[in-house]
XYZ file of C-alpha atoms in Angstrom:
691
model
C 79.597 107.378 109.300
C 77.801 110.030 111.375
C 74.614 109.045 113.097
C 72.189 111.941 113.013
C 70.265 112.240 116.257
C 67.822 114.831 117.454
C 65.087 115.462 119.941
C 64.224 112.736 122.424
C 66.789 110.285 121.063
C 69.527 112.858 121.554
C 68.441 113.484 125.133
C 68.434 109.767 125.875
C 71.911 109.355 124.425
C 73.227 112.318 126.437
C 71.678 110.963 129.630
C 73.208 107.529 129.011
C 76.707 108.866 128.288
C 76.754 111.317 131.205
C 75.427 108.674 133.614
C 78.133 106.219 132.520
C 80.790 108.920 132.857
C 79.637 109.889 136.372
C 79.544 106.239 137.386
C 83.172 105.755 136.383
C 84.223 108.940 138.202
C 82.520 107.756 141.392
C 83.988 104.256 141.189
C 87.529 105.380 140.414
C 87.779 108.590 142.464
C 89.578 106.921 145.375
C 91.955 104.985 143.118
C 92.802 108.022 140.998
C 93.413 110.045 144.133
C 95.976 107.441 145.217
C 97.542 107.471 141.757
C 97.826 111.249 141.959
C 99.656 110.833 145.280
C 102.027 108.375 143.587
C 102.850 111.006 140.977
C 103.275 113.611 143.737
C 105.828 111.426 145.533
C 107.957 111.262 142.373
C 107.820 115.053 142.084
C 108.783 115.541 145.730
C 105.344 116.489 147.105
C 105.504 113.987 149.959
C 103.789 115.761 152.886
C 100.095 116.302 153.486
C 98.663 119.392 155.136
C 98.572 117.850 158.643
C 102.238 116.860 158.512
C 103.272 120.305 157.274
C 101.311 121.932 160.128
C 103.048 119.679 162.684
C 106.483 120.651 161.407
C 105.614 124.337 161.385
C 104.331 124.093 164.983
C 107.753 123.012 166.205
C 109.536 125.546 164.027
C 111.021 123.075 161.549
C 111.007 123.001 157.762
C 109.771 119.622 156.401
C 112.678 118.497 154.243
C 112.295 115.841 151.529
C 114.914 113.124 150.937
C 113.548 111.678 147.706
C 114.955 108.153 147.264
C 112.061 107.224 144.972
C 113.042 109.556 142.144
C 116.469 108.067 141.256
C 114.940 104.589 141.464
C 112.208 105.449 138.961
C 114.643 107.406 136.777
C 116.853 104.299 136.507
C 113.890 102.329 135.113
C 112.888 105.141 132.750
C 116.471 105.541 131.587
C 116.740 101.854 130.763
C 113.579 102.053 128.691
C 115.095 104.863 126.659
C 118.395 103.044 126.218
C 116.811 99.795 125.091
C 113.871 100.466 122.810
C 112.221 97.586 120.966
C 113.046 96.503 117.441
C 110.125 95.909 115.082
C 109.273 94.925 111.539
C 106.290 94.645 109.171
C 105.768 91.126 107.815
C 103.723 90.164 104.729
C 100.744 87.837 105.043
C 101.524 86.073 101.750
C 104.590 85.437 99.612
C 103.371 87.919 96.969
C 103.207 90.830 99.431
C 106.903 91.034 100.303
C 107.572 94.300 98.463
C 104.452 95.963 99.879
C 105.470 94.898 103.402
C 108.925 96.412 102.852
C 107.328 99.707 101.795
C 105.034 99.632 104.835
C 108.041 99.061 107.077
C 109.591 102.244 105.750
C 106.257 104.045 106.065
C 105.946 103.075 109.734
C 109.459 104.397 110.278
C 108.493 107.618 108.523
C 105.401 107.986 110.717
C 107.521 107.296 113.800
C 109.991 109.976 112.768
C 107.492 112.747 112.030
C 105.674 112.071 115.322
C 108.807 111.617 117.464
C 107.062 108.414 118.493
C 109.902 107.080 120.618
C 109.573 110.038 122.984
C 105.783 109.759 123.058
C 106.067 106.091 124.023
C 108.615 106.913 126.705
C 106.285 109.506 128.223
C 103.506 106.920 128.290
C 105.847 104.395 129.908
C 106.755 106.993 132.536
C 103.094 107.475 133.452
C 102.666 103.713 133.719
C 105.661 103.227 136.007
C 104.595 106.090 138.282
C 100.810 105.670 138.379
C 100.169 102.209 136.933
C 98.683 103.285 133.602
C 100.082 105.140 130.591
C 98.355 106.037 127.322
C 99.087 106.858 123.697
C 96.645 107.781 120.948
C 96.965 106.640 117.319
C 94.677 108.732 115.153
C 94.301 110.539 111.829
C 93.955 114.286 111.407
C 94.245 116.515 108.316
C 97.510 118.323 107.754
C 97.889 121.912 106.548
C 96.842 120.845 103.041
C 93.814 118.811 104.095
C 95.441 115.414 103.533
C 95.020 112.726 106.221
C 98.096 112.339 108.393
C 98.638 109.490 110.851
C 99.559 110.743 114.311
C 100.835 109.125 117.506
C 100.653 111.141 120.717
C 101.124 110.573 124.425
C 97.957 111.228 126.440
C 98.336 112.255 130.112
C 96.795 109.654 132.387
C 94.473 112.191 134.025
C 92.633 112.714 130.718
C 91.664 109.043 130.311
C 88.873 107.354 132.235
C 88.832 103.690 131.253
C 86.358 100.909 131.957
C 86.704 100.019 135.657
C 85.880 96.370 134.840
C 88.757 96.048 132.376
C 91.957 94.429 133.661
C 93.573 93.294 130.374
C 96.439 95.409 129.024
C 95.079 95.090 125.461
C 91.572 96.213 126.606
C 89.846 93.285 124.865
C 87.553 93.119 127.905
C 86.790 96.851 127.886
C 83.359 98.129 126.894
C 84.008 101.883 126.929
C 86.644 104.563 127.416
C 86.406 108.317 128.090
C 88.857 111.051 127.102
C 88.467 114.615 128.374
C 89.858 117.599 126.495
C 89.994 121.232 127.563
C 89.422 123.542 124.589
C 89.126 127.284 124.412
C 85.569 128.266 123.625
C 86.600 129.783 120.269
C 88.223 126.544 119.054
C 85.295 124.491 120.320
C 82.834 126.670 118.404
C 84.908 126.317 115.224
C 84.921 122.534 115.573
C 81.207 122.304 116.375
C 79.546 125.409 114.851
C 76.004 124.020 115.222
C 76.430 123.936 119.006
C 78.015 127.396 119.361
C 75.321 128.721 121.700
C 75.468 125.665 123.960
C 79.259 125.845 124.163
C 79.210 129.510 125.111
C 76.683 128.747 127.822
C 78.950 126.088 129.352
C 82.247 127.985 129.098
C 84.276 128.596 132.254
C 87.594 130.119 133.187
C 89.991 127.763 131.427
C 92.623 128.132 134.154
C 90.165 126.808 136.704
C 89.428 123.866 134.465
C 93.150 123.122 134.199
C 93.557 123.346 137.985
C 90.660 120.939 138.448
C 92.210 118.377 136.126
C 95.589 118.686 137.873
C 94.074 118.517 141.337
C 95.007 115.490 143.419
C 91.349 114.904 144.183
C 90.123 113.764 140.784
C 86.514 113.210 141.827
C 85.575 116.847 141.283
C 81.910 117.727 140.991
C 81.242 118.632 137.393
C 77.509 118.830 138.045
C 77.979 122.428 139.234
C 79.472 123.730 136.002
C 76.385 125.728 135.043
C 77.887 128.821 136.698
C 79.744 129.656 133.512
C 81.868 132.702 132.861
C 79.885 133.160 129.660
C 76.138 132.853 129.826
C 73.534 132.939 127.075
C 76.189 133.822 124.505
C 76.970 137.220 126.059
C 80.613 138.034 126.880
C 81.234 139.172 130.433
C 83.502 142.053 131.481
C 86.399 139.662 132.159
C 86.109 138.109 128.702
C 86.316 141.534 127.085
C 89.256 142.504 129.278
C 91.321 139.330 128.936
C 90.026 137.932 125.643
C 87.621 135.162 124.824
C 90.455 132.620 124.724
C 90.621 132.760 128.530
C 87.399 130.748 128.631
C 87.181 127.095 127.860
C 84.903 124.109 127.917
C 85.490 120.499 128.860
C 84.789 118.216 125.892
C 84.226 114.543 126.717
C 84.917 111.859 124.133
C 83.418 108.401 124.657
C 84.441 105.317 122.677
C 82.196 102.335 123.348
C 81.271 98.953 121.883
C 77.841 97.545 121.255
C 76.592 94.434 119.477
C 74.889 94.913 116.142
C 74.425 93.169 112.818
C 76.811 94.405 110.122
C 77.554 93.465 106.518
C 81.028 92.068 105.874
C 82.612 91.327 102.492
C 83.871 87.768 101.957
C 86.070 86.449 99.181
C 89.594 86.068 97.854
C 89.903 89.747 97.032
C 91.779 92.293 99.137
C 88.340 93.442 100.331
C 87.896 90.185 102.234
C 86.662 90.802 105.826
C 86.072 94.501 105.162
C 82.956 96.323 106.378
C 80.660 96.777 103.387
C 80.017 100.390 102.420
C 77.156 100.782 99.959
C 78.410 104.232 98.972
C 81.878 102.967 98.008
C 82.006 102.269 94.217
C 84.830 99.763 94.670
C 82.746 97.731 97.137
C 79.689 97.792 94.913
C 81.661 96.806 91.810
C 83.393 93.954 93.643
C 80.037 92.569 94.785
C 78.467 92.874 91.319
C 81.449 91.160 89.663
C 81.250 88.262 92.089
C 84.747 88.826 93.455
C 83.292 89.095 96.953
C 79.951 88.405 98.573
C 78.116 90.180 101.375
C 77.719 88.308 104.635
C 75.760 89.492 107.700
C 77.387 88.868 111.079
C 76.872 89.980 114.675
C 79.890 91.724 116.130
C 80.954 94.392 118.585
C 80.894 97.637 116.644
C 82.928 100.582 117.923
C 81.040 103.874 118.314
C 82.212 107.301 119.384
C 80.233 110.090 121.001
C 81.538 113.610 121.683
C 79.577 115.580 124.237
C 79.599 118.045 127.108
C 77.561 117.694 130.232
C 74.588 119.401 128.583
C 74.714 118.594 124.866
C 75.782 115.947 122.341
C 78.178 117.385 119.765
C 78.798 114.346 117.536
C 77.900 110.672 117.441
C 78.588 107.874 114.990
C 80.480 104.711 114.166
C 84.234 104.658 114.503
C 85.873 106.114 111.380
C 88.659 103.525 111.584
C 88.512 100.132 109.875
C 90.390 98.382 112.682
C 87.243 98.697 114.886
C 89.342 99.076 118.047
C 89.997 101.816 120.557
C 92.412 104.406 119.110
C 94.056 104.515 122.545
C 96.752 102.097 123.687
C 97.258 101.327 127.363
C 100.490 100.470 129.135
C 99.574 98.697 132.338
C 101.905 97.775 135.216
C 99.954 96.303 138.151
C 96.246 95.726 138.822
C 94.841 95.551 142.343
C 93.178 92.154 142.639
C 90.552 93.473 145.066
C 89.511 96.660 143.287
C 90.645 95.992 139.711
C 92.335 99.430 139.652
C 95.848 100.004 138.292
C 98.828 101.124 140.333
C 102.519 101.602 139.662
C 105.878 100.934 141.260
C 105.686 103.961 143.567
C 102.690 102.646 145.534
C 104.769 100.210 147.620
C 107.549 102.770 148.069
C 105.460 105.506 149.643
C 105.491 104.133 153.215
C 109.270 103.632 153.484
C 109.799 107.001 151.771
C 107.513 108.727 154.278
C 109.299 107.055 157.182
C 112.657 108.007 155.677
C 111.664 111.670 155.555
C 110.428 111.667 159.152
C 113.521 109.827 160.455
C 115.936 112.167 158.747
C 113.993 115.234 159.858
C 113.761 113.926 163.416
C 117.496 113.257 163.495
C 118.154 116.770 162.226
C 115.772 118.170 164.843
C 117.413 116.215 167.684
C 120.915 117.239 166.751
C 119.857 120.882 166.484
C 117.924 121.190 169.763
C 118.666 120.901 173.491
C 116.565 120.275 176.553
C 116.984 122.194 179.832
C 116.113 120.828 183.265
C 116.302 123.463 186.041
C 114.749 124.605 189.258
C 112.078 127.223 189.065
C 113.601 130.664 189.239
C 117.113 129.456 188.394
C 117.378 132.297 185.856
C 115.775 135.699 185.800
C 114.882 136.021 182.099
C 113.494 132.943 180.301
C 113.460 134.690 176.909
C 117.135 135.550 177.212
C 117.827 131.941 178.254
C 116.188 130.606 175.096
C 118.276 132.879 172.895
C 121.499 132.092 174.744
C 121.014 128.316 174.673
C 120.515 128.487 170.906
C 123.991 129.997 170.518
C 126.957 127.609 170.100
C 129.079 129.826 172.380
C 126.406 130.490 174.980
C 127.166 131.754 178.495
C 124.394 131.163 181.005
C 124.222 132.706 184.458
C 122.061 130.900 187.037
C 121.283 131.491 190.690
C 123.584 129.914 193.228
C 122.276 126.621 194.610
C 119.674 126.029 191.918
C 119.689 122.940 189.712
C 120.403 123.686 186.036
C 121.248 121.026 183.403
C 121.443 121.110 179.589
C 120.596 117.722 178.034
C 121.840 116.946 174.527
C 119.646 114.770 172.221
C 122.529 113.331 170.224
C 121.922 109.879 171.668
C 118.710 109.582 169.652
C 120.265 110.702 166.371
C 122.071 107.448 165.550
C 118.895 105.388 165.997
C 116.893 107.550 163.602
C 119.687 107.543 161.002
C 120.006 103.765 161.181
C 116.289 103.337 160.584
C 116.510 105.856 157.733
C 119.234 103.749 156.102
C 117.018 100.682 156.419
C 114.212 102.589 154.709
C 116.537 103.446 151.804
C 117.620 99.822 151.502
C 114.012 98.674 151.583
C 113.090 101.086 148.774
C 115.802 99.564 146.586
C 114.806 96.041 147.569
C 111.083 96.435 146.829
C 111.575 98.372 143.593
C 114.088 95.883 142.236
C 116.566 98.669 141.438
C 119.408 97.502 143.649
C 122.517 99.440 144.581
C 124.425 97.322 142.065
C 122.066 98.465 139.297
C 122.661 102.088 140.250
C 126.429 101.626 140.625
C 126.314 102.398 144.364
C 128.756 100.820 146.859
C 127.213 97.794 148.609
C 128.345 94.885 150.788
C 128.728 92.678 147.694
C 132.455 92.325 147.039
C 132.879 89.567 144.434
C 132.077 90.094 140.783
C 129.674 87.131 140.800
C 127.705 88.562 143.719
C 127.493 91.985 142.105
C 126.318 90.495 138.809
C 123.765 88.254 140.566
C 122.226 91.187 142.445
C 122.167 93.338 139.328
C 120.452 90.537 137.416
C 117.967 90.114 140.278
C 116.988 93.763 139.965
C 116.575 93.391 136.213
C 114.308 90.356 136.639
C 112.081 92.106 139.188
C 111.499 95.043 136.853
C 110.688 92.818 133.845
C 106.899 93.251 133.965
C 106.717 97.002 133.143
C 109.057 96.532 130.182
C 107.138 93.517 128.911
C 103.806 95.347 129.075
C 105.375 98.332 127.342
C 106.475 96.041 124.520
C 102.870 94.841 124.222
C 101.771 98.477 124.000
C 104.251 99.069 121.182
C 102.891 96.000 119.402
C 99.309 97.310 119.632
C 100.395 100.758 118.429
C 102.117 99.235 115.433
C 99.021 97.241 114.501
C 96.916 100.405 114.576
C 99.461 102.342 112.503
C 99.646 99.615 109.824
C 95.840 99.482 109.656
C 95.611 103.253 109.223
C 98.300 103.148 106.523
C 96.286 100.596 104.562
C 93.093 102.625 105.045
C 94.165 106.236 104.488
C 97.387 106.274 102.448
C 95.661 105.321 99.200
C 96.828 108.087 96.879
C 100.002 108.429 94.843
C 102.648 110.201 96.860
C 106.360 110.473 97.507
C 107.909 110.744 100.950
C 111.434 111.303 102.147
C 113.016 108.926 104.624
C 116.320 109.564 106.351
C 118.252 106.378 105.651
C 121.530 105.002 106.833
C 124.422 107.400 107.305
C 121.912 110.248 107.141
C 121.317 110.011 103.394
C 117.886 110.846 102.011
C 115.774 108.101 100.463
C 112.706 109.046 98.429
C 109.964 106.437 98.547
C 107.261 106.165 95.887
C 103.859 104.973 97.117
C 100.938 103.773 94.979
C 102.792 104.840 91.833
C 102.652 101.351 90.296
C 101.263 97.891 91.092
C 104.592 97.063 92.768
C 104.287 100.044 95.146
C 100.556 99.714 95.837
C 100.176 99.364 99.619
C 96.362 99.257 99.744
C 95.992 96.022 97.791
C 97.536 93.804 100.479
C 97.587 93.282 104.224
C 100.569 93.081 106.544
C 101.317 92.436 110.221
C 103.360 94.480 112.675
C 105.796 92.353 114.683
C 107.889 93.330 117.707
C 111.360 91.796 117.895
C 112.176 89.512 120.836
C 115.050 91.661 122.010
C 116.323 91.145 125.547
C 116.257 94.472 127.382
C 118.069 93.697 130.603
C 121.406 95.450 130.692
C 123.547 92.911 132.539
C 122.326 89.856 130.639
C 122.596 91.605 127.290
C 126.129 92.752 128.013
C 127.166 89.257 129.102
C 125.646 87.729 125.961
C 127.351 90.382 123.826
C 130.747 89.522 125.322
C 130.185 85.798 124.744
C 129.257 86.299 121.094
C 132.330 88.468 120.561
C 134.581 85.773 122.056
C 132.917 83.139 119.883
C 133.510 85.299 116.797
C 137.233 85.452 117.644
C 137.438 81.666 117.898
C 135.501 80.976 114.692
C 137.060 83.711 112.582
C 139.765 81.445 111.122
C 137.351 78.534 110.582
C 134.368 80.242 108.943
C 134.302 84.030 108.430
C 130.558 84.014 107.748
C 129.758 82.453 111.130
C 132.154 84.858 112.829
C 130.442 87.797 111.132
C 127.054 86.569 112.332
C 128.399 86.387 115.906
C 129.762 89.930 115.639
C 126.381 91.128 114.368
C 124.599 89.552 117.350
C 127.164 90.993 119.762
C 126.748 94.523 118.428
C 122.950 94.214 118.426
C 123.006 93.242 122.130
C 125.328 96.102 123.054
C 124.444 99.696 123.980
C 126.561 101.209 121.209
C 124.992 104.169 119.377
C 124.231 103.875 115.640
C 124.430 100.091 115.775
C 122.664 99.624 112.455
C 125.067 101.917 110.609
C 128.004 100.109 112.166
C 126.678 96.739 111.041
C 126.084 98.059 107.526
C 129.743 99.054 107.282
C 130.885 95.653 108.575
C 128.703 93.840 106.053
C 130.019 95.987 103.217
C 133.637 95.232 104.156
C 133.015 91.501 104.611
C 130.714 91.120 101.612
C 127.945 89.576 103.719
C 124.481 90.949 102.854
C 121.901 92.144 105.326
C 119.345 89.366 105.860
C 116.587 91.987 106.271
C 117.427 93.809 103.029
C 115.800 92.074 100.017
C 117.983 93.984 97.521
C 121.239 92.804 99.115
C 119.916 89.239 99.389
C 118.937 89.262 95.700
C 122.389 90.513 94.707
C 124.012 87.762 96.778
C 121.832 85.117 95.125
C 122.851 86.395 91.700
C 126.547 86.277 92.628
C 126.177 82.755 94.025
C 124.406 81.607 90.840
C 127.217 83.053 88.700
C 129.875 81.372 90.847
C 128.062 78.040 90.679
C 127.786 78.297 86.891
C 131.497 79.095 86.631
C 132.390 76.096 88.805
C 130.274 73.830 86.633
C 132.007 75.099 83.507
C 135.434 74.544 85.086
C 134.433 71.040 86.147
C 133.218 70.211 82.628
C 136.482 71.433 81.104
C 138.428 69.359 83.603
C 136.477 66.223 82.693
C 136.977 66.847 78.984
C 140.714 67.247 79.519
C 140.833 64.009 81.511
C 139.021 62.232 78.666
C 141.522 63.667 76.174
C 144.452 62.416 78.246
C 142.924 58.957 78.431
C 142.440 58.809 74.649
C 146.015 59.968 74.124
C 147.282 57.334 76.534
C 145.435 54.600 74.690
C 146.921 55.652 71.397
C 150.460 55.782 72.788
C 150.018 52.425 74.468
C 148.975 50.768 71.203
C 151.973 52.289 69.422
C 154.832 51.590 71.815
C 153.913 48.677 73.996
C 153.848 44.924 73.535
C 150.688 42.946 73.569
C 151.071 41.967 77.222
C 151.879 45.487 78.286
C 149.039 46.784 76.118
C 146.611 44.490 77.898
C 147.894 45.727 81.253
C 147.571 49.331 80.189
C 144.152 48.732 78.714
C 143.047 47.349 82.058
C 144.210 50.525 83.843
C 142.641 52.700 81.162
C 139.340 50.806 81.448
C 139.307 51.392 85.200
C 140.052 55.059 84.647
C 137.250 55.319 82.096
C 134.901 53.592 84.549
C 135.917 56.092 87.221
C 135.228 58.934 84.793
C 131.800 57.549 83.909
C 130.929 57.071 87.580
C 131.852 60.634 88.327
C 129.743 61.857 85.426
C 126.730 59.738 86.363
C 126.844 60.706 90.025
C 127.400 64.358 89.131
C 130.156 64.579 91.723
C 132.147 67.255 90.032
C 129.170 69.432 89.278
C 127.666 68.971 92.742
C 130.890 69.452 94.689
C 133.440 71.907 93.460
C 136.097 70.366 95.753
C 136.386 67.318 93.410
C 137.723 69.610 90.704
C 141.122 69.461 92.388
C 140.932 65.645 92.373
C 140.215 65.652 88.634
C 143.146 68.005 88.067
C 145.501 65.724 90.018
C 144.302 62.747 88.015
C 144.925 64.597 84.777
C 148.425 65.712 85.787
C 149.520 62.270 86.964
C 147.822 60.144 84.311
C 151.113 59.707 82.465
C 152.864 58.465 85.588
C 149.958 56.170 86.418
C 150.119 54.600 82.933
C 153.938 54.715 82.867
C 154.040 56.272 79.411
C 156.117 59.353 80.018
C 158.922 57.856 77.949
C 158.498 55.904 74.699
C 158.869 52.184 75.182
C 162.105 50.527 74.006
C 162.100 49.399 70.413
C 160.849 45.881 70.073
C 163.069 43.356 68.266
C 162.142 42.626 64.723
């Protein structure tokens, strides 16, 4: 809902937003400058202007030996190799089918947004600078339909609440996002403020350079010297085009307490913000399905403005009432509350490493000369000759002339440089064993222990990234339930690359707006060494249990493959399940088919058991008749006793339901039936009795 503001109220709002924005810039300028240096160190910009001037003064090129980059790349590579599993779970037993559809929808949204790469870019910003961001939002597609988007946001564009230290931003009161737009696009988006936007436009390349500058605390209060003024194009704008001018748009999301009306009841509208203009809400209230309840809560608002005008202001358009931005946080400085990444503690040893290596190179390339004054006639010629490897120097007889080599200092600098490299690996947690480099660890146990140590030290960034993925998934599911309310069909690339067409809102069974669901991240272990060890153990266990219980062995194989780094693991497991006849526990269709097969098999076993019991009863009756015909009274009594015990056994089995409950007793009943003649000793007719 847009809040219309004008006049004095608009000026007050603009003053409040700009003042809050300037306050955050002032408080975070020093921290963001340090974070920019962290990013520079990864990119190889590791010398400041004073250091470069010192190297140039002694005629040396400042060379960079970047040990930080492969360390950070190892962490980023592991994140890409071991992305999190996830699922959408229903909130009630009746919502299982809707949750399955939403799971496929989230996958579809991930695919069309290349979300895995966007998350990886955000994780990279977090590892380097301490904070990475993604945005989950809705924008119209080419046909005007709402489309859910997920995008990485560069860390320089986000200015968060300096008092917030929680990764989920539950303690955050506001957040700023800056965007650089060409003046033409800005005027199309906000046509009512076209004159104001033209008056604030500047050279867009200068704006970009300001945002990429290491010193983030730039003075935006001097932006009134615009390239366009009073709506009149300058000579440069005519020459190069109006798209060369841009304006900085600032977007502020903030919370404030207010009384709102919430729907309460058993309906799907329970705990939904009441909209008096929504016919469904009004009808639900009038029918008594829900009631309206007034509560005080933190309501999310958004304001879009420049330094001199408010362009838009209103409540958040999203039902989730949260920030549409997700933060990946690594470390927070306990003193300042500002974020920082893994590179911060590596900058000092990296700087020392560069200086040591450069000093060693300088010492091995230069010589010192100690001589009496006037020992040579031409000092310039001496300098050139000494620089030659095959120099010939002529000095005056009797004068002192010595050339001193600096090679004795080289080994000391190189040794310290090696210690700096080792310290970088030690502090970062990415040991030589993790990178596959030769180290002093010789035994397999020592190598594995050091590799596991490195994996444990780097756990925190991966864990916080998993939390970020969880928050993104919650936002995506909420937007699905809010905006994907029309009948539609989407295509999903399924297993083995086949196309699956999914119907949405076409029937009550495919209605995804009438239920709620939860996004859940799988508890998958990411560390390479521990996962590989667990995978090997499960594979060995599957080999041992294969002859005992194939189902248990198949489950072990499934766990082993899931913990491995094999590509297309899901397709591989699908093929294994098809060959073994074991259904996928996460596929309701396969589980339903298995239940039907099991029910049919159980029914067949019961029928076989019933037939077996009937045949046993027939044998017993036949035995009784033969006994009465061929045997004497004494023998008949003996046989009757055995038959009575057999009948009692039969009745006990029937009463206890042994045969029907346990199919293994069927074989026992068959053995009894086959050997009943031998038990009763009536295979041959009894001898004729004397008359």
